[in-house]
Amino acid sequence: MIYVFMADGTEEVEAVATIDMLRRAELDVMTLGIGSQMVVGSHSIGLVCDADAKNIEPDENLQAVVIPGGMPGTLNIEKSAQAQKFIDYAAENNKLICAICAAPSVLGHKGLLKGRKATCFPGFEKELEGAEFVDAGVVRDGNIITAKGAGVAIEFGLAIAEEFAGKAEADKIYASIQKM
């Protein structure tokens, strides 16, 4: 199961584009709301999650944790003990941990980026504690994928999809959405 966290203030494009790419790859995705099953994104768009995070526990079915950015969504996710529990479980079990925009700061604050390459939204570089900042759209280092922001949300989602469905499937999805 790939768990995508959302909270009030989450960047909608980063959440929805990522979820869309993962579901196009027919992967098992569950969206988890922080504080409620219904959250309001950073641009006042209502988002209905599959479940309230407080009702779900991480277990052996966890394949990945995804944290969209946006403000104050990133801060709301970081403050969530339940989200922290999922991130810790993923880190302890070498599962994929993915964060975009401001959200790589959550990983930096936890020390998960030490000695790793990572990217983030401009202005958040200092929050990538111990990381080697790479000025790129999407960066993978080991079990961590980080991305710059909403402009690369599709590529971010496809990078995650590639991990579980393979490069051929990710390329097929990309081709299907690029046809003019």
Tab-separated table of C-alpha atoms in Angstrom:
chain	number	residue	atom	x	y	z
A	1	MET	CA	0.000	0.000	0.000
A	2	ILE	CA	1.219	3.482	-0.900
A	3	TYR	CA	0.013	6.007	1.674
A	4	VAL	CA	-0.377	9.624	0.566
A	5	PHE	CA	-0.843	12.114	3.393
A	6	MET	CA	-2.935	15.251	3.015
A	7	ALA	CA	-3.733	17.998	5.496
A	8	ASP	CA	-5.340	21.400	5.474
A	9	GLY	CA	-3.007	23.505	3.342
A	10	THR	CA	-1.646	20.672	1.191
A	11	GLU	CA	-0.718	21.729	-2.357
A	12	GLU	CA	-3.526	20.209	-4.412
A	13	VAL	CA	-1.606	19.704	-7.670
A	14	GLU	CA	1.200	17.855	-5.892
A	15	ALA	CA	-1.252	15.542	-4.145
A	16	VAL	CA	-3.724	14.885	-6.953
A	17	ALA	CA	-1.226	14.574	-9.831
A	18	THR	CA	0.837	12.107	-7.803
A	19	ILE	CA	-2.200	10.044	-6.801
A	20	ASP	CA	-3.428	10.084	-10.404
A	21	MET	CA	-0.128	8.715	-11.759
A	22	LEU	CA	-0.047	5.980	-9.120
A	23	ARG	CA	-3.623	4.926	-9.772
A	24	ARG	CA	-3.056	4.935	-13.549
A	25	ALA	CA	-0.308	2.410	-12.799
A	26	GLU	CA	-2.979	0.397	-10.942
A	27	LEU	CA	-1.081	0.573	-7.679
A	28	ASP	CA	-2.729	0.294	-4.264
A	29	VAL	CA	-2.971	3.848	-2.962
A	30	MET	CA	-4.675	5.092	0.185
A	31	THR	CA	-5.019	8.802	0.885
A	32	LEU	CA	-4.895	9.705	4.562
A	33	GLY	CA	-6.239	12.973	5.927
A	34	ILE	CA	-4.607	14.599	8.919
A	35	GLY	CA	-7.263	15.597	11.434
A	36	SER	CA	-10.151	14.608	9.195
A	37	GLN	CA	-11.065	12.623	6.123
A	38	MET	CA	-11.899	15.970	4.450
A	39	VAL	CA	-9.103	18.514	4.050
A	40	VAL	CA	-8.935	21.882	2.324
A	41	GLY	CA	-5.881	22.427	0.148
A	42	SER	CA	-3.674	25.497	-0.027
A	43	HIS	CA	-5.857	26.952	-2.792
A	44	SER	CA	-9.177	26.335	-1.000
A	45	ILE	CA	-10.015	23.142	-2.897
A	46	GLY	CA	-11.742	20.482	-0.810
A	47	LEU	CA	-10.110	17.049	-0.918
A	48	VAL	CA	-11.831	13.909	0.357
A	49	CYS	CA	-9.321	11.335	1.600
A	50	ASP	CA	-9.873	7.592	1.733
A	51	ALA	CA	-9.511	7.647	5.524
A	52	ASP	CA	-8.614	9.787	8.510
A	53	ALA	CA	-4.993	8.929	9.334
A	54	LYS	CA	-5.855	8.373	12.995
A	55	ASN	CA	-7.840	5.270	11.994
A	56	ILE	CA	-5.004	3.542	10.096
A	57	GLU	CA	-1.791	2.006	11.438
A	58	PRO	CA	1.369	1.257	9.451
A	59	ASP	CA	2.006	-2.446	8.940
A	60	GLU	CA	3.826	-4.907	6.684
A	61	ASN	CA	1.615	-3.882	3.741
A	62	LEU	CA	3.220	-0.413	3.669
A	63	GLN	CA	5.233	0.019	0.467
A	64	ALA	CA	5.688	3.790	0.461
A	65	VAL	CA	4.823	7.032	2.200
A	66	VAL	CA	4.183	10.138	0.081
A	67	ILE	CA	4.128	13.670	1.494
A	68	PRO	CA	2.870	16.451	-0.790
A	69	GLY	CA	4.063	19.963	-0.035
A	70	GLY	CA	2.230	23.231	0.252
A	71	MET	CA	1.849	25.509	3.226
A	72	PRO	CA	0.664	25.118	5.850
A	73	GLY	CA	-0.002	21.520	4.762
A	74	THR	CA	3.626	20.479	5.173
A	75	LEU	CA	3.686	21.854	8.719
A	76	ASN	CA	0.372	20.176	9.556
A	77	ILE	CA	1.672	16.815	8.342
A	78	GLU	CA	4.956	17.285	10.200
A	79	LYS	CA	3.064	18.038	13.450
A	80	SER	CA	0.979	14.869	13.111
A	81	ALA	CA	2.108	12.067	15.416
A	82	GLN	CA	0.329	9.594	13.137
A	83	ALA	CA	2.165	10.807	10.016
A	84	GLN	CA	5.434	10.641	11.963
A	85	LYS	CA	4.612	7.033	12.901
A	86	PHE	CA	4.226	6.122	9.203
A	87	ILE	CA	7.453	7.908	8.236
A	88	ASP	CA	9.344	6.176	11.047
A	89	TYR	CA	7.948	2.772	10.051
A	90	ALA	CA	8.941	3.342	6.426
A	91	ALA	CA	12.447	4.461	7.414
A	92	GLU	CA	12.977	1.561	9.829
A	93	ASN	CA	11.850	-0.949	7.182
A	94	ASN	CA	13.696	0.641	4.228
A	95	LYS	CA	10.438	1.437	2.424
A	96	LEU	CA	10.131	4.217	-0.131
A	97	ILE	CA	9.692	7.710	1.355
A	98	CYS	CA	8.667	10.458	-1.067
A	99	ALA	CA	8.309	14.201	-0.504
A	100	ILE	CA	7.763	17.147	-2.830
A	101	CYS	CA	8.050	20.949	-2.582
A	102	ALA	CA	8.343	22.028	1.078
A	103	ALA	CA	7.770	18.469	2.349
A	104	PRO	CA	11.398	17.283	2.042
A	105	SER	CA	11.923	19.576	5.055
A	106	VAL	CA	9.987	17.021	7.132
A	107	LEU	CA	12.565	14.397	6.172
A	108	GLY	CA	15.435	16.807	6.802
A	109	HIS	CA	14.180	17.621	10.299
A	110	LYS	CA	14.047	13.874	11.067
A	111	GLY	CA	17.652	13.387	9.912
A	112	LEU	CA	16.586	11.105	7.056
A	113	LEU	CA	18.449	13.133	4.422
A	114	LYS	CA	21.899	13.075	6.040
A	115	GLY	CA	24.461	12.131	3.416
A	116	ARG	CA	21.832	11.881	0.677
A	117	LYS	CA	21.074	13.900	-2.428
A	118	ALA	CA	17.753	15.748	-2.304
A	119	THR	CA	15.829	18.635	-3.799
A	120	CYS	CA	12.989	20.874	-2.647
A	121	PHE	CA	11.085	24.060	-3.413
A	122	PRO	CA	13.440	27.072	-3.661
A	123	GLY	CA	13.930	28.655	-0.245
A	124	PHE	CA	13.677	25.390	1.709
A	125	GLU	CA	17.231	24.204	1.001
A	126	LYS	CA	18.416	24.972	4.537
A	127	GLU	CA	15.727	22.618	5.884
A	128	LEU	CA	17.318	19.628	4.113
A	129	GLU	CA	19.549	19.024	7.126
A	130	GLY	CA	22.658	17.076	6.168
A	131	ALA	CA	21.621	16.588	2.538
A	132	GLU	CA	23.528	17.391	-0.615
A	133	PHE	CA	21.118	19.745	-2.406
A	134	VAL	CA	20.630	18.972	-6.091
A	135	ASP	CA	18.944	21.608	-8.265
A	136	ALA	CA	16.782	19.159	-10.221
A	137	GLY	CA	13.093	18.429	-10.626
A	138	VAL	CA	13.089	14.931	-9.122
A	139	VAL	CA	15.932	13.315	-7.176
A	140	ARG	CA	16.195	9.731	-5.978
A	141	ASP	CA	18.771	8.583	-3.455
A	142	GLY	CA	18.252	5.090	-2.089
A	143	ASN	CA	14.752	4.740	-0.695
A	144	ILE	CA	14.034	8.489	-0.780
A	145	ILE	CA	12.531	10.443	-3.675
A	146	THR	CA	12.291	14.231	-3.427
A	147	ALA	CA	10.922	16.730	-5.921
A	148	LYS	CA	11.005	20.483	-6.426
A	149	GLY	CA	7.313	21.417	-6.630
A	150	ALA	CA	3.986	21.421	-8.433
A	151	GLY	CA	5.617	21.897	-11.838
A	152	VAL	CA	7.147	18.417	-11.623
A	153	ALA	CA	4.299	16.660	-9.793
A	154	ILE	CA	3.587	14.339	-12.735
A	155	GLU	CA	7.257	13.355	-12.997
A	156	PHE	CA	7.326	12.820	-9.224
A	157	GLY	CA	4.290	10.539	-9.412
A	158	LEU	CA	5.786	8.649	-12.337
A	159	ALA	CA	9.085	8.151	-10.470
A	160	ILE	CA	7.143	6.527	-7.642
A	161	ALA	CA	5.049	4.485	-10.086
A	162	GLU	CA	8.227	3.282	-11.809
A	163	GLU	CA	9.475	1.833	-8.527
A	164	PHE	CA	6.481	-0.503	-8.254
A	165	ALA	CA	5.151	-0.929	-11.810
A	166	GLY	CA	8.420	-0.681	-13.753
A	167	LYS	CA	9.890	1.799	-16.217
A	168	ALA	CA	7.903	0.466	-19.182
A	169	GLU	CA	4.602	1.110	-17.373
A	170	ALA	CA	5.698	4.584	-16.234
A	171	ASP	CA	6.778	5.415	-19.803
A	172	LYS	CA	3.445	4.125	-21.141
A	173	ILE	CA	1.514	6.337	-18.712
A	174	TYR	CA	3.656	9.348	-19.615
A	175	ALA	CA	3.070	8.738	-23.335
A	176	SER	CA	-0.683	8.402	-22.766
A	177	ILE	CA	-0.949	11.831	-21.135
A	178	GLN	CA	1.336	13.585	-23.632
A	179	LYS	CA	-0.610	12.823	-26.793
A	180	MET	CA	-1.841	15.919	-28.547
